[in-house]
């Protein structure tokens, strides 16, 4: 199948591109590298020994996007491209609505024009808002507590209305729980810019000595050890969920929603303990105030994906931490930074094969 992956250079995108290549799909990527490096794709290509046609295009550039899609002629699109930092979305709401919502509208219009109407969308467990009705089911009422979450909610609703308006669309809304871990090669992984917002990359940076201590946001929650509990899911399991959703859509029209989680949670202290054990490094931590907007516990009801897609998460916390640590240890500063000059030389239709080479 010809699959276009938007945001394919990013954390979840790069792992998914690799699995698509390994499964024999022909993969193209559209990314503007606002939060990623072409180096991730170079490494994917070197692991898979297959090429990825890479288009340096912003989803907000309708013309360039339409050109890319016309030339790719995808059978299906997996849509990761988006901004994802909650705090930043509160400070810059319009930027988030424009990038995530307008970017998605541009993509859907360009797909429609090119006759491709199959899309797998990166939604998030954030659409369950502050729900305490656990486990969180696909039918749990949705709400949002910040602009980032509201962009996901708006896009889900927009996709529902699109599917209702035209039965040719085949749509999967995948609600991810907390993606962590990295490919077992240690060559690709999450490369947060600046101070990580999320727990696991922060703990990894403390373990490797880049930061002094983890701040544990509250130990007075009604959980076993008082710290927040989340459903961490290995990024490779998550990536596999996308391939399963694509398979499903190949034979079923309409819109479908699936949680992608493990169905059980780990606390902040569980994560710190696992990291200390596996890295054999000390991970100092301080208990501080709760982070506003955090819920005590969040974990998925993961049965629907198992029944419909035959998919379930295979990897546990140990594996997640082991793979995350390997990536962090081998790449303490993330991917090597790409200079402006090299970045500017990346044009539409650059092909990535071992290294980025212009075909002009
Ligand atoms: P990421 O930032 O690593 O990847 C997103 C990619 O999209 C990046 O490569 C970025 O450069 C690209 N991008 C952003 N805006 C773009 C635009 N306008 N045009 C072209 N490319 C653009 O993030 P990720 O962790 O891989 O997340 C992928 C998707 O999954 C996002 O939509 C995110 O909201 C969603 N999601 C992520 C998590 C998580 O914890 N990582 C959880 C739930 C949902
Ligand atoms: C966060 C986002 C959520 C997004 C999700 C994606 C917020 C408020 N929510 O959720 O919208 O969908 O990431 O993965 O940002 N913690 C600490 N110290 C830290 C960081 C986190 O104690 O330095 C705790 C948190 O209180 C929480 C747990 O660790 O209990 C996990 O936090 P995090 O990784 O940020 O994920 P979420 O809170 O689930």
mmCIF file with all atom_site columns, C-alpha atoms in Angstrom, residues 148-225:
data_model
loop_
_atom_site.group_PDB
_atom_site.id
_atom_site.type_symbol
_atom_site.label_atom_id
_atom_site.label_alt_id
_atom_site.label_comp_id
_atom_site.label_asym_id
_atom_site.label_entity_id
_atom_site.label_seq_id
_atom_site.pdbx_PDB_ins_code
_atom_site.Cartn_x
_atom_site.Cartn_y
_atom_site.Cartn_z
_atom_site.occupancy
_atom_site.B_iso_or_equiv
_atom_site.pdbx_formal_charge
_atom_site.auth_seq_id
_atom_site.auth_comp_id
_atom_site.auth_asym_id
_atom_site.auth_atom_id
_atom_site.pdbx_PDB_model_num
ATOM 1  C CA . UNK A 1 148 ? -4.199  21.286 22.875 1.00 0.00 ? 148 UNK A CA 1
ATOM 2  C CA . UNK A 1 149 ? -6.873  18.870 24.071 1.00 0.00 ? 149 UNK A CA 1
ATOM 3  C CA . UNK A 1 150 ? -9.572  20.965 22.417 1.00 0.00 ? 150 UNK A CA 1
ATOM 4  C CA . UNK A 1 151 ? -7.790  20.730 19.044 1.00 0.00 ? 151 UNK A CA 1
ATOM 5  C CA . UNK A 1 152 ? -7.954  16.925 19.340 1.00 0.00 ? 152 UNK A CA 1
ATOM 6  C CA . UNK A 1 153 ? -11.616 17.082 20.310 1.00 0.00 ? 153 UNK A CA 1
ATOM 7  C CA . UNK A 1 154 ? -12.472 19.448 17.444 1.00 0.00 ? 154 UNK A CA 1
ATOM 8  C CA . UNK A 1 155 ? -10.629 17.268 14.932 1.00 0.00 ? 155 UNK A CA 1
ATOM 9  C CA . UNK A 1 156 ? -12.382 14.112 16.174 1.00 0.00 ? 156 UNK A CA 1
ATOM 10 C CA . UNK A 1 157 ? -15.752 15.873 15.787 1.00 0.00 ? 157 UNK A CA 1
ATOM 11 C CA . UNK A 1 158 ? -14.834 17.222 12.382 1.00 0.00 ? 158 UNK A CA 1
ATOM 12 C CA . UNK A 1 159 ? -13.867 13.729 11.221 1.00 0.00 ? 159 UNK A CA 1
ATOM 13 C CA . UNK A 1 160 ? -17.171 12.354 12.537 1.00 0.00 ? 160 UNK A CA 1
ATOM 14 C CA . UNK A 1 161 ? -19.088 14.959 10.557 1.00 0.00 ? 161 UNK A CA 1
ATOM 15 C CA . UNK A 1 162 ? -17.009 14.269 7.472  1.00 0.00 ? 162 UNK A CA 1
ATOM 16 C CA . UNK A 1 163 ? -17.673 10.520 7.684  1.00 0.00 ? 163 UNK A CA 1
ATOM 17 C CA . UNK A 1 164 ? -21.393 11.210 8.161  1.00 0.00 ? 164 UNK A CA 1
ATOM 18 C CA . UNK A 1 165 ? -21.446 13.499 5.111  1.00 0.00 ? 165 UNK A CA 1
ATOM 19 C CA . UNK A 1 166 ? -19.710 11.145 2.678  1.00 0.00 ? 166 UNK A CA 1
ATOM 20 C CA . UNK A 1 167 ? -19.646 7.370  3.056  1.00 0.00 ? 167 UNK A CA 1
ATOM 21 C CA . UNK A 1 168 ? -16.497 7.049  0.970  1.00 0.00 ? 168 UNK A CA 1
ATOM 22 C CA . UNK A 1 169 ? -14.362 8.138  3.945  1.00 0.00 ? 169 UNK A CA 1
ATOM 23 C CA . UNK A 1 170 ? -12.658 5.499  6.076  1.00 0.00 ? 170 UNK A CA 1
ATOM 24 C CA . UNK A 1 171 ? -11.426 7.002  9.330  1.00 0.00 ? 171 UNK A CA 1
ATOM 25 C CA . UNK A 1 172 ? -9.743  5.754  12.492 1.00 0.00 ? 172 UNK A CA 1
ATOM 26 C CA . UNK A 1 173 ? -9.453  7.985  15.545 1.00 0.00 ? 173 UNK A CA 1
ATOM 27 C CA . UNK A 1 174 ? -6.753  6.400  17.695 1.00 0.00 ? 174 UNK A CA 1
ATOM 28 C CA . UNK A 1 175 ? -6.666  7.641  21.277 1.00 0.00 ? 175 UNK A CA 1
ATOM 29 C CA . UNK A 1 176 ? -3.173  7.133  22.626 1.00 0.00 ? 176 UNK A CA 1
ATOM 30 C CA . UNK A 1 177 ? -2.514  6.843  26.316 1.00 0.00 ? 177 UNK A CA 1
ATOM 31 C CA . UNK A 1 178 ? 1.087   7.694  27.391 1.00 0.00 ? 178 UNK A CA 1
ATOM 32 C CA . UNK A 1 179 ? 3.589   6.718  24.688 1.00 0.00 ? 179 UNK A CA 1
ATOM 33 C CA . UNK A 1 180 ? 7.111   5.969  25.964 1.00 0.00 ? 180 UNK A CA 1
ATOM 34 C CA . UNK A 1 181 ? 10.087  3.768  25.078 1.00 0.00 ? 181 UNK A CA 1
ATOM 35 C CA . UNK A 1 182 ? 12.114  3.594  21.893 1.00 0.00 ? 182 UNK A CA 1
ATOM 36 C CA . UNK A 1 183 ? 13.187  1.220  19.141 1.00 0.00 ? 183 UNK A CA 1
ATOM 37 C CA . UNK A 1 184 ? 15.376  -1.577 20.507 1.00 0.00 ? 184 UNK A CA 1
ATOM 38 C CA . UNK A 1 185 ? 18.318  -0.458 18.322 1.00 0.00 ? 185 UNK A CA 1
ATOM 39 C CA . UNK A 1 186 ? 18.671  2.721  20.402 1.00 0.00 ? 186 UNK A CA 1
ATOM 40 C CA . UNK A 1 187 ? 18.894  4.628  17.115 1.00 0.00 ? 187 UNK A CA 1
ATOM 41 C CA . UNK A 1 188 ? 15.529  6.385  17.232 1.00 0.00 ? 188 UNK A CA 1
ATOM 42 C CA . UNK A 1 189 ? 13.518  7.678  20.168 1.00 0.00 ? 189 UNK A CA 1
ATOM 43 C CA . UNK A 1 190 ? 11.879  10.735 21.678 1.00 0.00 ? 190 UNK A CA 1
ATOM 44 C CA . UNK A 1 191 ? 13.970  13.902 21.413 1.00 0.00 ? 191 UNK A CA 1
ATOM 45 C CA . UNK A 1 192 ? 12.168  16.599 23.394 1.00 0.00 ? 192 UNK A CA 1
ATOM 46 C CA . UNK A 1 193 ? 13.224  20.173 22.753 1.00 0.00 ? 193 UNK A CA 1
ATOM 47 C CA . UNK A 1 194 ? 14.167  22.018 25.965 1.00 0.00 ? 194 UNK A CA 1
ATOM 48 C CA . UNK A 1 195 ? 12.807  20.853 29.302 1.00 0.00 ? 195 UNK A CA 1
ATOM 49 C CA . UNK A 1 196 ? 10.648  17.747 28.841 1.00 0.00 ? 196 UNK A CA 1
ATOM 50 C CA . UNK A 1 197 ? 7.004   18.220 29.851 1.00 0.00 ? 197 UNK A CA 1
ATOM 51 C CA . UNK A 1 198 ? 6.354   14.533 30.278 1.00 0.00 ? 198 UNK A CA 1
ATOM 52 C CA . UNK A 1 199 ? 7.516   12.296 33.081 1.00 0.00 ? 199 UNK A CA 1
ATOM 53 C CA . UNK A 1 200 ? 9.424   9.533  31.321 1.00 0.00 ? 200 UNK A CA 1
ATOM 54 C CA . UNK A 1 201 ? 11.801  11.703 29.214 1.00 0.00 ? 201 UNK A CA 1
ATOM 55 C CA . UNK A 1 202 ? 12.426  13.868 32.275 1.00 0.00 ? 202 UNK A CA 1
ATOM 56 C CA . UNK A 1 203 ? 13.350  10.839 34.386 1.00 0.00 ? 203 UNK A CA 1
ATOM 57 C CA . UNK A 1 204 ? 15.609  9.593  31.571 1.00 0.00 ? 204 UNK A CA 1
ATOM 58 C CA . UNK A 1 205 ? 17.451  12.935 31.519 1.00 0.00 ? 205 UNK A CA 1
ATOM 59 C CA . UNK A 1 206 ? 17.943  12.829 35.289 1.00 0.00 ? 206 UNK A CA 1
ATOM 60 C CA . UNK A 1 207 ? 19.274  9.269  35.067 1.00 0.00 ? 207 UNK A CA 1
ATOM 61 C CA . UNK A 1 208 ? 21.784  10.255 32.384 1.00 0.00 ? 208 UNK A CA 1
ATOM 62 C CA . UNK A 1 209 ? 22.921  13.258 34.451 1.00 0.00 ? 209 UNK A CA 1
ATOM 63 C CA . UNK A 1 210 ? 21.487  16.079 32.320 1.00 0.00 ? 210 UNK A CA 1
ATOM 64 C CA . UNK A 1 211 ? 19.123  17.221 35.073 1.00 0.00 ? 211 UNK A CA 1
ATOM 65 C CA . UNK A 1 212 ? 19.463  17.149 38.855 1.00 0.00 ? 212 UNK A CA 1
ATOM 66 C CA . UNK A 1 213 ? 16.187  15.749 40.151 1.00 0.00 ? 213 UNK A CA 1
ATOM 67 C CA . UNK A 1 214 ? 12.669  14.796 39.157 1.00 0.00 ? 214 UNK A CA 1
ATOM 68 C CA . UNK A 1 215 ? 9.882   16.894 40.590 1.00 0.00 ? 215 UNK A CA 1
ATOM 69 C CA . UNK A 1 216 ? 7.096   14.539 41.592 1.00 0.00 ? 216 UNK A CA 1
ATOM 70 C CA . UNK A 1 217 ? 3.855   16.452 41.169 1.00 0.00 ? 217 UNK A CA 1
ATOM 71 C CA . UNK A 1 218 ? 1.975   15.475 44.311 1.00 0.00 ? 218 UNK A CA 1
ATOM 72 C CA . UNK A 1 219 ? 1.993   12.408 46.564 1.00 0.00 ? 219 UNK A CA 1
ATOM 73 C CA . UNK A 1 220 ? -1.444  12.930 48.068 1.00 0.00 ? 220 UNK A CA 1
ATOM 74 C CA . UNK A 1 221 ? -3.569  11.439 45.283 1.00 0.00 ? 221 UNK A CA 1
ATOM 75 C CA . UNK A 1 222 ? -5.961  8.605  46.166 1.00 0.00 ? 222 UNK A CA 1
ATOM 76 C CA . UNK A 1 223 ? -3.630  6.020  44.558 1.00 0.00 ? 223 UNK A CA 1
ATOM 77 C CA . UNK A 1 224 ? -1.586  3.176  46.091 1.00 0.00 ? 224 UNK A CA 1
ATOM 78 C CA . UNK A 1 225 ? 1.513   5.308  46.754 1.00 0.00 ? 225 UNK A CA 1
#
